[in-house]
Amino acid sequence: MIAGVLAATPIVVDAWVLLVAAASIVVTVLVTVLGTGLTITFHLAGRIDHQSEEIVLVRERVARLEALFARLGDSSGPATESPPADE
């Protein structure tokens, strides 16, 4: 019986080595995928933040232009009228 246990010991050790190696590969792949996913997420979040800042700037410029044209329209009358002709 002892001879059978001694003969089975290398097989058990080899099985544990394969199990640990497989687990190591799986963990490495999971960490790589997680890291890549987080990198992409943070990169896209930064781009979205930058674009939202640009949108705010464009809206401010449009509001200033609308206010400018509203003031010009009030002070000079309708923009489609031609100036009075000299007689």
mmCIF file of C-alpha atoms in Angstrom:
data_model
loop_
_atom_site.group_PDB
_atom_site.id
_atom_site.type_symbol
_atom_site.label_atom_id
_atom_site.label_comp_id
_atom_site.label_asym_id
_atom_site.label_seq_id
_atom_site.Cartn_x
_atom_site.Cartn_y
_atom_site.Cartn_z
ATOM 1 C CA MET A 1 0.000 0.000 0.000
ATOM 2 C CA ILE A 2 2.854 2.349 0.783
ATOM 3 C CA ALA A 3 4.310 1.641 -2.661
ATOM 4 C CA GLY A 4 0.985 2.731 -4.247
ATOM 5 C CA VAL A 5 0.947 6.003 -2.283
ATOM 6 C CA LEU A 6 4.556 6.704 -3.195
ATOM 7 C CA ALA A 7 3.810 6.006 -6.859
ATOM 8 C CA ALA A 8 0.789 8.350 -6.810
ATOM 9 C CA THR A 9 2.656 11.222 -5.118
ATOM 10 C CA PRO A 10 4.427 12.516 -8.287
ATOM 11 C CA ILE A 11 1.103 12.497 -10.162
ATOM 12 C CA VAL A 12 -0.554 14.572 -7.424
ATOM 13 C CA VAL A 13 2.360 17.004 -7.371
ATOM 14 C CA ASP A 14 2.243 17.351 -11.159
ATOM 15 C CA ALA A 15 -1.513 17.952 -11.015
ATOM 16 C CA TRP A 16 -1.047 20.738 -8.437
ATOM 17 C CA VAL A 17 1.692 22.313 -10.537
ATOM 18 C CA LEU A 18 -0.578 22.332 -13.589
ATOM 19 C CA LEU A 19 -3.463 23.716 -11.548
ATOM 20 C CA VAL A 20 -1.344 26.557 -10.166
ATOM 21 C CA ALA A 21 0.070 27.340 -13.620
ATOM 22 C CA ALA A 22 -3.423 27.434 -15.161
ATOM 23 C CA ALA A 23 -4.716 29.657 -12.357
ATOM 24 C CA SER A 24 -1.767 31.994 -12.863
ATOM 25 C CA ILE A 25 -2.513 32.296 -16.571
ATOM 26 C CA VAL A 26 -6.199 32.963 -15.912
ATOM 27 C CA VAL A 27 -5.405 35.641 -13.329
ATOM 28 C CA THR A 28 -2.909 37.288 -15.677
ATOM 29 C CA VAL A 29 -5.459 37.408 -18.492
ATOM 30 C CA LEU A 30 -8.155 38.804 -16.178
ATOM 31 C CA VAL A 31 -5.846 41.513 -14.848
ATOM 32 C CA THR A 32 -4.806 42.455 -18.392
ATOM 33 C CA VAL A 33 -8.407 42.674 -19.590
ATOM 34 C CA LEU A 34 -9.436 44.679 -16.519
ATOM 35 C CA GLY A 35 -6.492 47.055 -16.943
ATOM 36 C CA THR A 36 -7.251 47.590 -20.618
ATOM 37 C CA GLY A 37 -10.917 48.208 -19.874
ATOM 38 C CA LEU A 38 -10.101 50.760 -17.200
ATOM 39 C CA THR A 39 -7.586 52.501 -19.458
ATOM 40 C CA ILE A 40 -10.154 52.816 -22.242
ATOM 41 C CA THR A 41 -12.817 54.019 -19.797
ATOM 42 C CA PHE A 42 -10.606 56.727 -18.298
ATOM 43 C CA HIS A 43 -9.410 57.827 -21.740
ATOM 44 C CA LEU A 44 -12.961 58.184 -23.029
ATOM 45 C CA ALA A 45 -14.055 59.954 -19.853
ATOM 46 C CA GLY A 46 -11.268 62.494 -20.338
ATOM 47 C CA ARG A 47 -12.316 63.104 -23.930
ATOM 48 C CA ILE A 48 -15.947 63.540 -22.922
ATOM 49 C CA ASP A 49 -14.952 66.053 -20.230
ATOM 50 C CA HIS A 50 -12.863 67.982 -22.747
ATOM 51 C CA GLN A 51 -15.696 68.023 -25.279
ATOM 52 C CA SER A 52 -18.220 69.175 -22.679
ATOM 53 C CA GLU A 53 -15.913 72.095 -21.828
ATOM 54 C CA GLU A 54 -15.790 73.007 -25.524
ATOM 55 C CA ILE A 55 -19.582 72.835 -25.740
ATOM 56 C CA VAL A 56 -19.877 75.276 -22.838
ATOM 57 C CA LEU A 57 -17.483 77.686 -24.583
ATOM 58 C CA VAL A 58 -19.434 77.478 -27.842
ATOM 59 C CA ARG A 59 -22.724 78.128 -26.031
ATOM 60 C CA GLU A 60 -21.215 81.184 -24.334
ATOM 61 C CA ARG A 61 -20.005 82.540 -27.685
ATOM 62 C CA VAL A 62 -23.402 81.969 -29.290
ATOM 63 C CA ALA A 63 -25.123 83.768 -26.408
ATOM 64 C CA ARG A 64 -22.758 86.746 -26.783
ATOM 65 C CA LEU A 65 -23.395 86.895 -30.535
ATOM 66 C CA GLU A 66 -27.154 86.713 -30.010
ATOM 67 C CA ALA A 67 -26.949 89.546 -27.480
ATOM 68 C CA LEU A 68 -24.790 91.602 -29.871
ATOM 69 C CA PHE A 69 -27.173 91.138 -32.787
ATOM 70 C CA ALA A 70 -30.157 91.883 -30.548
ATOM 71 C CA ARG A 71 -28.563 95.209 -29.521
ATOM 72 C CA LEU A 72 -27.687 96.075 -33.126
ATOM 73 C CA GLY A 73 -31.221 95.243 -34.247
ATOM 74 C CA ASP A 74 -32.781 97.456 -31.561
ATOM 75 C CA SER A 75 -30.615 100.489 -32.232
ATOM 76 C CA SER A 76 -30.746 100.651 -36.028
ATOM 77 C CA GLY A 77 -34.220 99.359 -36.769
ATOM 78 C CA PRO A 78 -34.830 96.438 -39.088
ATOM 79 C CA ALA A 79 -31.660 95.259 -40.746
ATOM 80 C CA THR A 80 -33.383 94.865 -44.155
ATOM 81 C CA GLU A 81 -34.218 98.565 -44.603
ATOM 82 C CA SER A 82 -31.982 100.573 -46.864
ATOM 83 C CA PRO A 83 -30.662 103.968 -45.702
ATOM 84 C CA PRO A 84 -32.708 107.023 -46.800
ATOM 85 C CA ALA A 85 -31.653 108.455 -50.154
ATOM 86 C CA ASP A 86 -30.416 112.061 -50.381
ATOM 87 C CA GLU A 87 -32.658 114.258 -52.557
#
